[in-house]
XYZ file of C-alpha atoms in Angstrom:
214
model
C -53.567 31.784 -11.689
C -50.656 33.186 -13.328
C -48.631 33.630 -10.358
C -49.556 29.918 -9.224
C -48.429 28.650 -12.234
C -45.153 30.360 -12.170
C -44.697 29.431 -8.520
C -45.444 26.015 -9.331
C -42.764 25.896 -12.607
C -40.118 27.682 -10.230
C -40.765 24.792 -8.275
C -40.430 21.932 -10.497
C -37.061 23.972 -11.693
C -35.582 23.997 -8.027
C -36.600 20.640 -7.740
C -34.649 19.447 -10.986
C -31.731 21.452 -9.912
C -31.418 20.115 -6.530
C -31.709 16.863 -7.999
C -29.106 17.421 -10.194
C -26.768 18.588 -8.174
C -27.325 16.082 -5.608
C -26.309 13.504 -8.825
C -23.329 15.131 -9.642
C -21.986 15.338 -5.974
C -22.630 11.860 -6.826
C -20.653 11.108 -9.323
C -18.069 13.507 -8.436
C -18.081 11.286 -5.079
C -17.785 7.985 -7.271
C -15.259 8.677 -9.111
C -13.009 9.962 -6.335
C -13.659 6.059 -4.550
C -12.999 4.282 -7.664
C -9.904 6.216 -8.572
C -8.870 5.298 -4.940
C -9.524 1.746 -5.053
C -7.265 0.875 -8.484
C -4.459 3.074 -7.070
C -4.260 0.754 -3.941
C -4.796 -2.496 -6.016
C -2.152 -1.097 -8.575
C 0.244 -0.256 -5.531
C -0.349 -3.706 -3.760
C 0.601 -5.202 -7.345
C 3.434 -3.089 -7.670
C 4.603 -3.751 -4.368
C 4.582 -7.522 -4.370
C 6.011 -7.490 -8.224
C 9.423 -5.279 -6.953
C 9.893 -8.069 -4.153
C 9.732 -10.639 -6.547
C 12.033 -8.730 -9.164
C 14.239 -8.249 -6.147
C 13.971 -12.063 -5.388
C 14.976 -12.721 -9.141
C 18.302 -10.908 -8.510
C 19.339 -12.330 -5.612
C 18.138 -15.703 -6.593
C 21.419 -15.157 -9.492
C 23.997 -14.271 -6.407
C 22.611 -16.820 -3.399
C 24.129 -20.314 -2.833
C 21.395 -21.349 -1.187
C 18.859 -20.827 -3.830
C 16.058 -23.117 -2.545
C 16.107 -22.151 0.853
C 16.244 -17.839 -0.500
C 13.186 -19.014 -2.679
C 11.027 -20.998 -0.324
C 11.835 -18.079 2.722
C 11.025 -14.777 0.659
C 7.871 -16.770 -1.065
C 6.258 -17.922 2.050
C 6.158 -14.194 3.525
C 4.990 -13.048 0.851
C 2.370 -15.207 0.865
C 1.362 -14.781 4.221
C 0.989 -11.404 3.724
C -0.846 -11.439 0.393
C -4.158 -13.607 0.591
C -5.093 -13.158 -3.224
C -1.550 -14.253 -4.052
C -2.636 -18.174 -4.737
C 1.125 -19.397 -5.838
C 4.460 -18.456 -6.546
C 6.448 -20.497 -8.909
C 10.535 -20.830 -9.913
C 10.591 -22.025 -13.522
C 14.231 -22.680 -15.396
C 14.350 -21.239 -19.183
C 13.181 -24.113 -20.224
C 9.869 -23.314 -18.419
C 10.752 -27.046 -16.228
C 9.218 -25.879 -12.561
C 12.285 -25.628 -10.179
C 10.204 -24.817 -6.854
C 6.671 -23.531 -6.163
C 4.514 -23.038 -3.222
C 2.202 -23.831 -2.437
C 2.086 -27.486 -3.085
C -1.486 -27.716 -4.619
C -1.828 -27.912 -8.314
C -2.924 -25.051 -10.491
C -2.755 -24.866 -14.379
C 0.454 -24.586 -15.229
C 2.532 -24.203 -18.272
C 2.765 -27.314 -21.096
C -0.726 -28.699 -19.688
C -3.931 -28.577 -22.014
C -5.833 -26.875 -19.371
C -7.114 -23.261 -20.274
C -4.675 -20.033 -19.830
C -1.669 -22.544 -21.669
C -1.614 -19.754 -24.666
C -1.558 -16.982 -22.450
C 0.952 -18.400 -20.024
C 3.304 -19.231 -23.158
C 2.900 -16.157 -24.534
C 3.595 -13.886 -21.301
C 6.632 -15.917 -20.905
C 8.103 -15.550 -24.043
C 7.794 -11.556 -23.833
C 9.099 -10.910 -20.186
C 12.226 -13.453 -21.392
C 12.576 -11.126 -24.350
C 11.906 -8.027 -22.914
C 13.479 -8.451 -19.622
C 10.829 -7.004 -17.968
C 7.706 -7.993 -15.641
C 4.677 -9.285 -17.563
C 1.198 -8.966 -16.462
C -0.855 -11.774 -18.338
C -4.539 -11.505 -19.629
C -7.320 -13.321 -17.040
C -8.044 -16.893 -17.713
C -10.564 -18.688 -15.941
C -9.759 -21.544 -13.915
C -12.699 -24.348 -12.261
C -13.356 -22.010 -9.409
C -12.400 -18.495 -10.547
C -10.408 -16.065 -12.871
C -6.784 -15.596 -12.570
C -3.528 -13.565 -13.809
C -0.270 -13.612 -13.764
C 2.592 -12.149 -13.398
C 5.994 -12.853 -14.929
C 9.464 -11.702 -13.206
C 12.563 -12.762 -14.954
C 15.725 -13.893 -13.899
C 18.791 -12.631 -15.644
C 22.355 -13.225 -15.215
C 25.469 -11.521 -16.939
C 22.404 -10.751 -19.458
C 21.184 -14.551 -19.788
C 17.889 -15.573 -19.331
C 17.606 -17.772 -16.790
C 13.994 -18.361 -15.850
C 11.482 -16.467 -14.422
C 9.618 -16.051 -10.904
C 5.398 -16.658 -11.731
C 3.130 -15.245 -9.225
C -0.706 -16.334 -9.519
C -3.304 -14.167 -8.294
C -7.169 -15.136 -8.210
C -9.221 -11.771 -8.699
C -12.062 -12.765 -6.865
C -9.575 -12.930 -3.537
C -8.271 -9.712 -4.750
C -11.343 -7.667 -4.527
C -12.628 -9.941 -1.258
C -9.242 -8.853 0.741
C -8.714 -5.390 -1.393
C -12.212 -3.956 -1.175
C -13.022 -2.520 2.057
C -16.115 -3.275 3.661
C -17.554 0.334 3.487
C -16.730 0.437 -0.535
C -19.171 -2.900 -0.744
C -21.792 -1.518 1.401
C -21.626 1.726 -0.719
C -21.143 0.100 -4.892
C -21.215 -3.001 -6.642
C -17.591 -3.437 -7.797
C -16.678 -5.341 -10.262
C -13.658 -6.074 -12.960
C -14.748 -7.479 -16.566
C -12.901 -8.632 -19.536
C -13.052 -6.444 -22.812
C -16.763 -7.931 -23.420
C -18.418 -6.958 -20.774
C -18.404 -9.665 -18.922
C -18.128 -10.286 -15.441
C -14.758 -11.717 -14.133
C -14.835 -11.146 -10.393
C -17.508 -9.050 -8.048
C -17.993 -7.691 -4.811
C -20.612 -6.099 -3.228
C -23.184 -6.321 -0.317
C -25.830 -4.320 -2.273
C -28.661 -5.289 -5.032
C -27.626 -6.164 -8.304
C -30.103 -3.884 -9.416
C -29.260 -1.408 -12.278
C -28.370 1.960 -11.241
C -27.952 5.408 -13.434
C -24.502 6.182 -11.488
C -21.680 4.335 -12.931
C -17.867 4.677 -13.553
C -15.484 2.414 -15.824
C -11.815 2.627 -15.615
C -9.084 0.600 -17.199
C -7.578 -1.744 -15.136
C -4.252 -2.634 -17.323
């Protein structure tokens, strides 16, 4: 009885172990994918944002500045389907030239994301440098966006806005395998949910991994 009993605890320990193991291959696994995934969405980001800082600068040397704008922002564009606008402000904030032509809310308007808009603008025209703004939620989804300036002989000049809805972020950045495999998702400093994708059950599960997405 004895040496059942032992057999049968050796058991249960194996068991646990194996199980354990298996969890931390895991996790190990899951954070490798997730670490993955916000190193490609930062370097799509970072991509798009040095074409548009490199569009501010030339924007300062070209004649043409309408036809430099309109060219450069519709390849972009076409190449980036969770890029949702691009707008030329003055530095007055007065909108110069955007595509596309259908409305989104946009700075001096009552509509929601006016404080953050205001207040990204103000820093990258005092910094001099690209500003990421917090997510504000629009009628059909959340949004940033992202502020390149335009200096020249160290005047500000106005600044290059690209808009970027998060839900087409993760639907064009995710890959099919990463939604068959998680639930993805990015939320605000409360928890909540600001964009999603997945193709599994929202059910909870006891593997998990958070990272800041700045």
């Amino acid at each position: 009885k004895l040496a059942v009993g032992l057999l049968l605890v050796l058991l249960i320990v194996l068991f646990w172990l194996l199980r354990q193991n298996e969890a931390d291959e895991q996790r190990t696994t899951l954070i490798a994918d997730v670490l993955w995934l916000e190193q490609s969405i930062n370097f799509h980001l970072e991509g798009n944002t040095e074409q548009l800082q490199q569009l501010a600068n030339d924007l300062v040397q070209e004649k043409n500045k309408s036809a430099l704008f309109e060219l450069r922002s519709q390849n972009l564009m076409n190449n980036n389907p969770d890029l949702q606008q691009l707008i030329w402000i003055d530095a007055s904030a007065q909108v110069i030239s955007a595509l596309p032509t259908q409305r989104l809310p946009r700075l001096g308007t009552s509509e929601p994301g006016e404080d953050i808009q205001l207040r990204s603008l103000e820093m990258a025209s005092k910094l001099g440098k690209t500003v990421y703004t917090d997510a504000y939620r629009t009628d059909d989804a959340h949004q940033i966006e992202v502020y390149s300036p335009i200096f020249e002989s160290g005047q500000y000049r106005g600044s290059l806005i690209s808009v970027y809805s998060l839900t087409s972020m993760l639907k064009h950045m995710v890959p099919w395998w990463f939604a068959e495999k998680y639930q993805v998702r990015i939320l605000d400093g409360n928890g909540n949910t600001l964009a999603s994708k997945s193709k599994i059950s929202n059910a909870a599960t006891a593997i998990s991994y958070d990272i800041p997405f700045d």
